[in-house]
Amino acid sequence: MAPRPLAPGAGLDADHWAEQELGGAPLGDVRLSRRLVRCAQVQARAPQASFPGAAQSDRALVKGYYRLVDRPDDSQVTPRRILAPHRARTLQRMQQAGRVLCVLDGTELNFADHPGCAGLGLIGRNRGAEGTRGLHMHSLLVLDAQGMPLGAPHIQYDTHHGGRTARWQEGLQACAALAAELEGVRPVAVMDREADIFTLFRQPRDQGTYDLLVRSQHDRALGPDQPRLWATLARGAAQARQTIAVPCKGADRHAEPVTLYGLLVQEDSPPPGVKPLVWRLPATVPVTCEADAVQVPAWYRLRWRIEDWHRVLKTGCRVEYLGHRTGDRLERAVTMQAVIAWRLLALTLLGRETPELPAAFLFTALEIQVLRDLARYRNWEVPATLGTTVMTLARLGGHLARNHDPPPGPTTLWEGYSRLGERVAAYETLRDLQQLTGT
């Protein structure tokens, strides 16, 4: 049975999002599942703070958090089980979206400053002979065709620097598993040059449930006595022109060939002295007309969303400052934070793409009251919709909101969200004091 369709922002308000996305996780004890929801809700109010800081040193909350994270290595509290409810909700959003992109990428979590932490591996050599210790996180972020993040249903961790083919294969298997549970939805797996590995192109052909879009790294042979891939693409006539905004910035030699479509995306008017941008994009997605030639590079451009999400996780949620003593404990804590980071990224884009929605779609009544009081005090526009409320939150985080400024990004919003949490806590404390004193 296909999942029940769900709109991208449904159930993401501050009061209910944690229960919706993490509630009922199969952790072996219902008390642990409830604790996960409560801990995520508390941490999300102050994403940059340590958990004791977010909990304002509430001893019961802090003790519950460590009882959740500091489980034995054979505990049922695993990243996959923590993500199970979020994965189910992601499937519902995928069913609603229709065309979806499964963006795969990895990032290194540097815990070199945790010398006593067991279960870490070598993730780099930039610290000399001893290397850099940490975890490699390889994940899947689902987007709709407009780039709205629908969920992060798959995260895997490694403790070694190698094994890149296996990571991509496992990620594609996760994509195939999602596709198998959907009805009438064929995801496109989007990956960067590191995934230009011949064996990966065979997987969608063999499984038949998703397509593949990769940026080319290798100038591959197309067949005996034929020109190579890059020369063939360069000889083709231009099918379309489009302005694309970009961020600043051996074993299969004799394997059976696979049939792919290829696109060459090349900047035709680069700034003086700047090398033109060139993307060579092999894909299993059919490209047979101008509309296809425009659409496929637009999908690849959205690959940067996963880098935005990783940045929110590492810089906004500061997961590399977690102080747990084993790799397993770090994985549990990072997984919970990954869902928080996904919600922060979704909040950023929902405020931009659906500004006409009511503010209560993502904010509690008290959060709205605090932001409206702040706007009146600062002589800003008093927020009335989701878009203006998110803008007020961004201004609290340092966004200047001048006419020529770009829309606020996740950096200013997570800063604003942390400051909003502090103000909401102050309001709650003042309200409790007034009730106690009768004033």
Short mmCIF file of C-alpha atoms in Angstrom, two decimals:
data_model
loop_
_atom_site.label_atom_id
_atom_site.label_comp_id
_atom_site.label_asym_id
_atom_site.label_seq_id
_atom_site.Cartn_x
_atom_site.Cartn_y
_atom_site.Cartn_z
CA MET A 1 0.00 0.00 0.00
CA ALA A 2 1.34 3.42 -0.96
CA PRO A 3 2.06 5.88 1.87
CA ARG A 4 -0.61 8.50 2.59
CA PRO A 5 0.51 11.76 0.91
CA LEU A 6 1.73 14.50 3.25
CA ALA A 7 2.49 18.15 2.48
CA PRO A 8 6.15 19.22 3.00
CA GLY A 9 5.57 21.41 6.06
CA ALA A 10 2.72 19.52 7.70
CA GLY A 11 3.30 18.81 11.39
CA LEU A 12 6.55 20.77 11.65
CA ASP A 13 5.36 23.38 14.15
CA ALA A 14 7.52 23.72 17.26
CA ASP A 15 5.02 22.01 19.57
CA HIS A 16 4.46 18.86 17.53
CA TRP A 17 7.31 18.30 15.08
CA ALA A 18 9.40 16.04 17.34
CA GLU A 19 6.47 13.74 18.10
CA GLN A 20 5.58 13.58 14.40
CA GLU A 21 9.12 12.90 13.15
CA LEU A 22 10.57 10.78 15.98
CA GLY A 23 7.62 9.56 18.04
CA GLY A 24 7.23 5.80 18.35
CA ALA A 25 10.81 5.00 17.33
CA PRO A 26 11.36 1.24 17.89
CA LEU A 27 14.06 1.55 20.57
CA GLY A 28 13.06 -1.50 22.63
CA ASP A 29 11.41 0.51 25.42
CA VAL A 30 8.59 3.01 25.02
CA ARG A 31 10.22 5.20 27.67
CA LEU A 32 13.28 5.61 25.45
CA SER A 33 11.05 6.58 22.52
CA ARG A 34 9.34 9.25 24.61
CA ARG A 35 12.71 10.45 25.87
CA LEU A 36 13.98 10.81 22.29
CA VAL A 37 11.03 13.06 21.42
CA ARG A 38 11.49 15.21 24.51
CA CYS A 39 15.25 15.55 24.01
CA ALA A 40 14.86 16.54 20.35
CA GLN A 41 12.22 19.12 21.24
CA VAL A 42 14.45 20.67 23.92
CA GLN A 43 17.60 20.66 21.75
CA ALA A 44 15.76 22.23 18.81
CA ARG A 45 14.99 25.31 20.89
CA ALA A 46 18.72 26.04 21.17
CA PRO A 47 20.42 24.10 18.34
CA GLN A 48 23.86 25.66 18.92
CA ALA A 49 23.94 24.86 22.64
CA SER A 50 25.08 21.69 24.36
CA PHE A 51 22.17 19.63 25.64
CA PRO A 52 22.69 20.73 29.27
CA GLY A 53 22.68 24.32 28.00
CA ALA A 54 19.53 23.79 25.93
CA ALA A 55 17.87 22.14 28.94
CA GLN A 56 18.96 25.06 31.16
CA SER A 57 20.63 22.54 33.48
CA ASP A 58 17.33 20.79 34.26
CA ARG A 59 18.81 17.75 36.00
CA ALA A 60 16.00 15.37 35.09
CA LEU A 61 16.16 16.32 31.40
CA VAL A 62 19.96 16.08 31.27
CA LYS A 63 19.95 12.72 33.04
CA GLY A 64 17.31 11.42 30.62
CA TYR A 65 19.35 12.56 27.62
CA TYR A 66 22.47 10.73 28.76
CA ARG A 67 20.45 7.62 29.54
CA LEU A 68 19.20 7.72 25.96
CA VAL A 69 22.57 8.30 24.29
CA ASP A 70 24.91 6.38 26.59
CA ARG A 71 23.44 2.95 25.83
CA PRO A 72 25.52 -0.24 25.49
CA ASP A 73 26.96 -0.91 22.05
CA ASP A 74 24.44 -3.73 21.45
CA SER A 75 21.47 -1.52 22.34
CA GLN A 76 18.45 -1.19 20.05
CA VAL A 77 19.01 2.59 20.12
CA THR A 78 20.68 2.71 16.70
CA PRO A 79 20.72 5.47 14.06
CA ARG A 80 18.47 3.40 11.81
CA ARG A 81 15.87 2.88 14.54
CA ILE A 82 16.04 6.52 15.62
CA LEU A 83 15.28 7.54 12.02
CA ALA A 84 12.48 4.99 11.46
CA PRO A 85 9.53 7.36 12.16
CA HIS A 86 11.21 10.17 10.20
CA ARG A 87 11.73 7.78 7.27
CA ALA A 88 8.01 6.91 7.30
CA ARG A 89 7.06 10.60 7.25
CA THR A 90 9.58 11.23 4.46
CA LEU A 91 7.90 8.53 2.36
CA GLN A 92 4.57 10.30 2.81
CA ARG A 93 6.07 13.59 1.65
CA MET A 94 7.68 11.82 -1.32
CA GLN A 95 4.31 10.34 -2.31
CA GLN A 96 2.78 13.83 -2.22
CA ALA A 97 5.61 15.42 -4.24
CA GLY A 98 5.58 13.06 -7.22
CA ARG A 99 8.98 13.79 -8.79
CA VAL A 100 11.66 13.61 -6.10
CA LEU A 101 15.45 13.79 -5.94
CA CYS A 102 17.48 11.56 -3.61
CA VAL A 103 20.71 13.49 -3.12
CA LEU A 104 23.61 11.42 -1.78
CA ASP A 105 26.81 12.82 -0.31
CA GLY A 106 29.24 12.39 2.57
CA THR A 107 30.92 14.63 5.10
CA GLU A 108 33.66 14.14 7.67
CA LEU A 109 32.86 14.69 11.35
CA ASN A 110 36.11 15.75 12.97
CA PHE A 111 36.53 14.60 16.58
CA ALA A 112 40.31 15.01 16.68
CA ASP A 113 39.98 17.00 19.91
CA HIS A 114 38.38 13.99 21.68
CA PRO A 115 41.51 11.91 22.41
CA GLY A 116 39.72 9.68 24.91
CA CYS A 117 36.83 8.80 22.61
CA ALA A 118 36.74 5.11 21.62
CA GLY A 119 35.40 3.79 18.34
CA LEU A 120 36.59 6.57 16.04
CA GLY A 121 38.57 6.03 12.86
CA LEU A 122 41.05 7.79 10.61
CA ILE A 123 39.24 10.29 8.36
CA GLY A 124 42.21 12.32 7.12
CA ARG A 125 45.95 12.95 7.25
CA ASN A 126 46.04 16.68 7.96
CA ARG A 127 47.36 16.21 11.51
CA GLY A 128 50.61 14.55 10.50
CA ALA A 129 51.49 10.94 11.19
CA GLU A 130 48.71 10.43 13.73
CA GLY A 131 46.03 11.55 11.26
CA THR A 132 42.61 13.00 12.03
CA ARG A 133 40.17 10.89 14.04
CA GLY A 134 36.43 11.06 13.55
CA LEU A 135 33.46 9.60 11.71
CA HIS A 136 32.53 9.65 8.04
CA MET A 137 28.82 10.37 7.66
CA HIS A 138 27.23 9.36 4.35
CA SER A 139 23.62 10.38 3.98
CA LEU A 140 20.61 10.71 1.72
CA LEU A 141 18.57 13.93 1.62
CA VAL A 142 15.26 13.84 -0.26
CA LEU A 143 14.14 16.97 -2.17
CA ASP A 144 11.12 17.75 -4.28
CA ALA A 145 11.71 19.07 -7.80
CA GLN A 146 11.83 22.66 -6.51
CA GLY A 147 14.49 21.85 -3.89
CA MET A 148 12.30 21.65 -0.78
CA PRO A 149 13.91 19.17 1.69
CA LEU A 150 11.44 16.37 2.41
CA GLY A 151 13.57 14.37 4.84
CA ALA A 152 16.86 12.67 5.66
CA PRO A 153 15.75 9.03 5.87
CA HIS A 154 19.15 7.33 5.57
CA ILE A 155 22.42 8.02 7.41
CA GLN A 156 25.36 5.64 7.66
CA TYR A 157 28.62 6.10 9.55
CA ASP A 158 32.11 4.77 8.81
CA THR A 159 35.29 4.95 10.85
CA HIS A 160 37.73 4.63 7.94
CA HIS A 161 38.75 6.87 5.06
CA GLY A 162 38.37 4.33 2.25
CA GLY A 163 35.47 2.20 1.02
CA ARG A 164 33.81 4.93 -1.05
CA THR A 165 32.19 2.55 -3.56
CA ALA A 166 30.47 0.61 -0.78
CA ARG A 167 29.11 3.84 0.72
CA TRP A 168 27.55 4.93 -2.57
CA GLN A 169 26.15 1.45 -3.15
CA GLU A 170 24.53 1.38 0.27
CA GLY A 171 23.05 4.82 -0.34
CA LEU A 172 21.60 3.70 -3.67
CA GLN A 173 20.16 0.61 -2.01
CA ALA A 174 18.42 2.94 0.46
CA CYS A 175 17.09 4.94 -2.49
CA ALA A 176 15.80 1.76 -4.13
CA ALA A 177 14.13 0.68 -0.87
CA LEU A 178 12.31 4.01 -0.66
CA ALA A 179 11.22 3.77 -4.30
CA ALA A 180 9.85 0.25 -3.74
CA GLU A 181 7.42 1.58 -1.12
CA LEU A 182 6.06 4.38 -3.33
CA GLU A 183 3.35 4.27 -5.96
CA GLY A 184 3.85 6.10 -9.24
CA VAL A 185 6.98 7.89 -8.02
CA ARG A 186 10.39 7.25 -9.59
CA PRO A 187 13.17 9.04 -7.67
CA VAL A 188 16.30 10.42 -9.30
CA ALA A 189 19.49 9.73 -7.32
CA VAL A 190 21.79 12.78 -7.67
CA MET A 191 25.51 12.50 -6.86
CA ASP A 192 28.73 14.45 -7.41
CA ARG A 193 31.91 13.44 -9.28
CA GLU A 194 33.10 11.10 -6.54
CA ALA A 195 30.24 8.77 -7.54
CA ASP A 196 31.38 8.47 -11.18
CA ILE A 197 31.93 4.74 -10.64
CA PHE A 198 30.91 2.31 -13.37
CA THR A 199 29.35 -0.26 -11.05
CA LEU A 200 26.91 2.36 -9.75
CA PHE A 201 25.43 2.92 -13.20
CA ARG A 202 24.45 -0.75 -13.37
CA GLN A 203 22.36 -0.61 -10.18
CA PRO A 204 19.38 1.42 -11.49
CA ARG A 205 19.33 -0.72 -14.63
CA ASP A 206 19.26 -3.91 -12.56
CA GLN A 207 16.72 -2.66 -9.99
CA GLY A 208 14.56 -0.56 -12.31
CA THR A 209 13.02 1.61 -9.57
CA TYR A 210 15.00 4.86 -9.79
CA ASP A 211 17.18 6.91 -12.13
CA LEU A 212 20.73 8.19 -11.71
CA LEU A 213 22.28 11.61 -12.35
CA VAL A 214 26.02 12.05 -11.74
CA ARG A 215 28.62 14.65 -12.65
CA SER A 216 31.30 13.04 -14.80
CA GLN A 217 34.85 12.72 -13.49
CA HIS A 218 36.25 10.17 -15.96
CA ASP A 219 36.43 10.57 -19.74
CA ARG A 220 35.08 7.10 -20.46
CA ALA A 221 35.36 5.04 -23.63
CA LEU A 222 32.05 4.66 -25.52
CA GLY A 223 33.08 1.61 -27.52
CA PRO A 224 35.71 0.23 -29.88
CA ASP A 225 36.95 2.79 -32.42
CA GLN A 226 34.62 5.49 -31.02
CA PRO A 227 35.52 8.90 -29.55
CA ARG A 228 35.47 9.19 -25.80
CA LEU A 229 32.61 10.65 -23.76
CA TRP A 230 33.80 14.24 -23.35
CA ALA A 231 34.66 14.72 -27.02
CA THR A 232 31.27 13.30 -28.02
CA LEU A 233 29.44 15.70 -25.72
CA ALA A 234 31.50 18.67 -26.94
CA ARG A 235 30.58 17.97 -30.59
CA GLY A 236 26.85 18.09 -29.90
CA ALA A 237 24.82 21.16 -30.83
CA ALA A 238 23.53 23.35 -27.99
CA GLN A 239 19.89 22.47 -27.23
CA ALA A 240 19.08 25.23 -24.71
CA ARG A 241 20.50 28.17 -22.78
CA GLN A 242 19.72 28.79 -19.14
CA THR A 243 21.08 30.92 -16.31
CA ILE A 244 22.12 28.72 -13.36
CA ALA A 245 23.05 30.14 -9.98
CA VAL A 246 25.90 28.18 -8.37
CA PRO A 247 27.42 28.59 -4.90
CA CYS A 248 30.80 30.28 -4.45
CA LYS A 249 33.06 28.01 -4.32
CA GLY A 250 39.65 -0.47 -12.83
CA ALA A 251 37.73 -3.59 -12.07
CA ASP A 252 34.96 -2.95 -14.63
CA ARG A 253 37.20 -2.42 -17.67
CA HIS A 254 35.61 -5.34 -19.54
CA ALA A 255 32.13 -5.15 -18.00
CA GLU A 256 28.99 -5.10 -20.13
CA PRO A 257 28.27 -1.56 -21.42
CA VAL A 258 25.35 0.42 -20.02
CA THR A 259 23.18 2.88 -21.94
CA LEU A 260 23.18 6.44 -20.59
CA TYR A 261 22.11 9.88 -21.71
CA GLY A 262 24.77 12.57 -21.56
CA LEU A 263 24.57 16.34 -21.17
CA LEU A 264 27.27 18.98 -21.46
CA VAL A 265 26.52 22.16 -19.49
CA GLN A 266 29.07 24.87 -20.25
CA GLU A 267 29.27 28.54 -19.25
CA ASP A 268 29.47 30.56 -22.48
CA SER A 269 30.32 34.01 -21.02
CA PRO A 270 32.53 33.60 -17.94
CA PRO A 271 33.98 36.70 -16.23
CA PRO A 272 37.36 37.83 -17.62
CA GLY A 273 40.18 35.62 -16.38
CA VAL A 274 37.81 33.00 -14.92
CA LYS A 275 37.75 29.44 -16.23
CA PRO A 276 34.27 28.62 -17.59
CA LEU A 277 32.11 26.28 -15.54
CA VAL A 278 31.70 22.87 -17.21
CA TRP A 279 29.39 20.07 -16.09
CA ARG A 280 29.34 16.75 -17.93
CA LEU A 281 26.29 14.88 -16.68
CA PRO A 282 25.77 11.20 -17.53
CA ALA A 283 22.26 10.13 -16.51
CA THR A 284 19.79 7.27 -16.83
CA VAL A 285 17.00 9.88 -17.08
CA PRO A 286 15.83 10.15 -20.71
CA VAL A 287 16.96 13.42 -22.34
CA THR A 288 15.16 13.67 -25.67
CA CYS A 289 14.09 17.32 -26.01
CA GLU A 290 14.96 20.87 -24.98
CA ALA A 291 12.76 20.68 -21.86
CA ASP A 292 14.70 17.62 -20.67
CA ALA A 293 18.01 19.36 -21.41
CA VAL A 294 16.94 22.25 -19.16
CA GLN A 295 15.38 20.14 -16.40
CA VAL A 296 18.21 17.70 -15.72
CA PRO A 297 20.92 20.34 -14.98
CA ALA A 298 18.39 22.13 -12.77
CA TRP A 299 18.07 18.94 -10.73
CA TYR A 300 21.83 18.63 -10.46
CA ARG A 301 22.08 22.22 -9.23
CA LEU A 302 19.86 21.24 -6.27
CA ARG A 303 22.57 18.81 -5.14
CA TRP A 304 24.02 21.66 -3.07
CA ARG A 305 21.07 21.41 -0.71
CA ILE A 306 22.75 18.46 0.99
CA GLU A 307 25.86 20.56 1.57
CA ASP A 308 23.63 23.26 3.10
CA TRP A 309 22.17 20.60 5.40
CA HIS A 310 25.61 19.31 6.41
CA ARG A 311 26.66 22.90 7.16
CA VAL A 312 23.61 23.44 9.37
CA LEU A 313 24.43 20.18 11.18
CA LYS A 314 28.12 20.97 11.73
CA THR A 315 28.09 24.74 12.18
CA GLY A 316 24.55 25.39 13.38
CA CYS A 317 24.06 22.33 15.58
CA ARG A 318 27.80 22.10 16.36
CA VAL A 319 27.83 18.30 16.39
CA GLU A 320 31.64 18.19 16.26
CA TYR A 321 31.64 19.64 19.78
CA LEU A 322 29.63 16.75 21.26
CA GLY A 323 31.54 15.26 24.18
CA HIS A 324 30.41 11.63 24.22
CA ARG A 325 33.03 8.98 24.91
CA THR A 326 32.38 6.41 22.18
CA GLY A 327 31.64 6.46 18.48
CA ASP A 328 28.30 4.68 18.98
CA ARG A 329 27.14 7.37 21.39
CA LEU A 330 28.22 10.10 19.01
CA GLU A 331 26.28 8.43 16.19
CA ARG A 332 23.07 8.42 18.25
CA ALA A 333 23.45 12.08 19.20
CA VAL A 334 24.38 13.16 15.66
CA THR A 335 21.39 11.29 14.19
CA MET A 336 18.96 13.12 16.47
CA GLN A 337 20.65 16.41 15.57
CA ALA A 338 20.44 15.55 11.85
CA VAL A 339 16.64 15.61 12.00
CA ILE A 340 16.78 18.94 13.86
CA ALA A 341 19.09 20.32 11.14
CA TRP A 342 16.72 19.08 8.42
CA ARG A 343 13.82 20.92 10.08
CA LEU A 344 15.87 24.13 10.30
CA LEU A 345 16.67 23.90 6.58
CA ALA A 346 13.00 23.19 5.76
CA LEU A 347 11.94 26.18 7.88
CA THR A 348 14.31 28.40 5.88
CA LEU A 349 12.84 27.34 2.55
CA LEU A 350 9.18 27.13 3.58
CA GLY A 351 9.28 30.74 4.72
CA ARG A 352 10.70 31.67 1.32
CA GLU A 353 8.55 29.46 -0.93
CA THR A 354 5.19 29.60 0.91
CA PRO A 355 5.20 33.00 2.67
CA GLU A 356 1.41 33.30 2.57
CA LEU A 357 0.85 30.43 5.04
CA PRO A 358 -0.17 31.33 8.61
CA ALA A 359 2.70 31.70 11.07
CA ALA A 360 1.16 28.96 13.25
CA PHE A 361 2.14 26.50 10.51
CA LEU A 362 5.68 26.38 11.98
CA PHE A 363 5.66 28.49 15.15
CA THR A 364 3.97 28.18 18.54
CA ALA A 365 1.62 30.87 19.83
CA LEU A 366 4.23 32.01 22.35
CA GLU A 367 6.98 32.19 19.70
CA ILE A 368 4.71 34.31 17.51
CA GLN A 369 3.91 36.59 20.45
CA VAL A 370 7.61 37.04 21.26
CA LEU A 371 8.49 37.86 17.65
CA ARG A 372 5.59 40.30 17.32
CA ASP A 373 6.55 42.08 20.54
CA LEU A 374 10.15 42.27 19.33
CA ALA A 375 9.06 43.70 15.97
CA ARG A 376 7.01 46.41 17.66
CA TYR A 377 9.91 47.27 19.97
CA ARG A 378 12.42 47.45 17.08
CA ASN A 379 9.96 49.25 14.77
CA TRP A 380 10.05 46.39 12.26
CA GLU A 381 7.12 45.10 10.24
CA VAL A 382 4.89 43.20 12.67
CA PRO A 383 4.77 39.60 11.36
CA ALA A 384 1.38 38.28 10.29
CA THR A 385 2.23 35.38 7.94
CA LEU A 386 4.80 32.61 7.81
CA GLY A 387 7.01 34.63 5.46
CA THR A 388 7.08 37.76 7.63
CA THR A 389 7.53 35.69 10.79
CA VAL A 390 10.54 33.89 9.31
CA MET A 391 11.95 37.27 8.22
CA THR A 392 11.58 38.59 11.79
CA LEU A 393 13.37 35.47 13.04
CA ALA A 394 16.16 36.11 10.52
CA ARG A 395 16.49 39.73 11.66
CA LEU A 396 16.82 38.46 15.22
CA GLY A 397 19.71 36.34 13.89
CA GLY A 398 21.45 39.31 12.25
CA HIS A 399 19.85 39.59 8.80
CA LEU A 400 19.65 43.28 7.81
CA ALA A 401 16.62 42.87 5.48
CA ARG A 402 17.68 45.67 3.14
CA ASN A 403 16.02 45.91 -0.27
CA HIS A 404 19.09 44.59 -2.09
CA ASP A 405 19.86 41.78 0.39
CA PRO A 406 19.31 38.15 -0.68
CA PRO A 407 16.78 36.05 1.25
CA PRO A 408 18.04 34.91 4.67
CA GLY A 409 19.83 31.58 4.72
CA PRO A 410 20.02 28.84 7.33
CA THR A 411 22.98 30.48 9.11
CA THR A 412 21.03 33.55 10.21
CA LEU A 413 17.91 31.50 10.90
CA TRP A 414 19.61 29.04 13.27
CA GLU A 415 21.16 32.00 15.09
CA GLY A 416 17.75 33.63 15.27
CA TYR A 417 16.14 30.41 16.45
CA SER A 418 18.64 30.10 19.30
CA ARG A 419 17.97 33.69 20.39
CA LEU A 420 14.23 33.14 20.07
CA GLY A 421 14.51 30.12 22.37
CA GLU A 422 16.21 32.28 25.01
CA ARG A 423 13.46 34.88 24.81
CA VAL A 424 10.68 32.30 24.95
CA ALA A 425 12.27 30.77 28.06
CA ALA A 426 12.41 34.24 29.66
CA TYR A 427 8.73 34.82 28.83
CA GLU A 428 7.80 31.46 30.37
CA THR A 429 9.79 32.20 33.53
CA LEU A 430 8.19 35.63 33.89
CA ARG A 431 4.73 34.15 33.36
CA ASP A 432 5.35 31.49 36.01
CA LEU A 433 6.55 34.14 38.48
CA GLN A 434 3.47 36.24 37.84
CA GLN A 435 1.24 33.24 38.49
CA LEU A 436 3.08 32.46 41.74
CA THR A 437 2.94 36.03 43.02
CA GLY A 438 -0.49 36.86 41.65
CA THR A 439 0.81 39.96 39.87
#
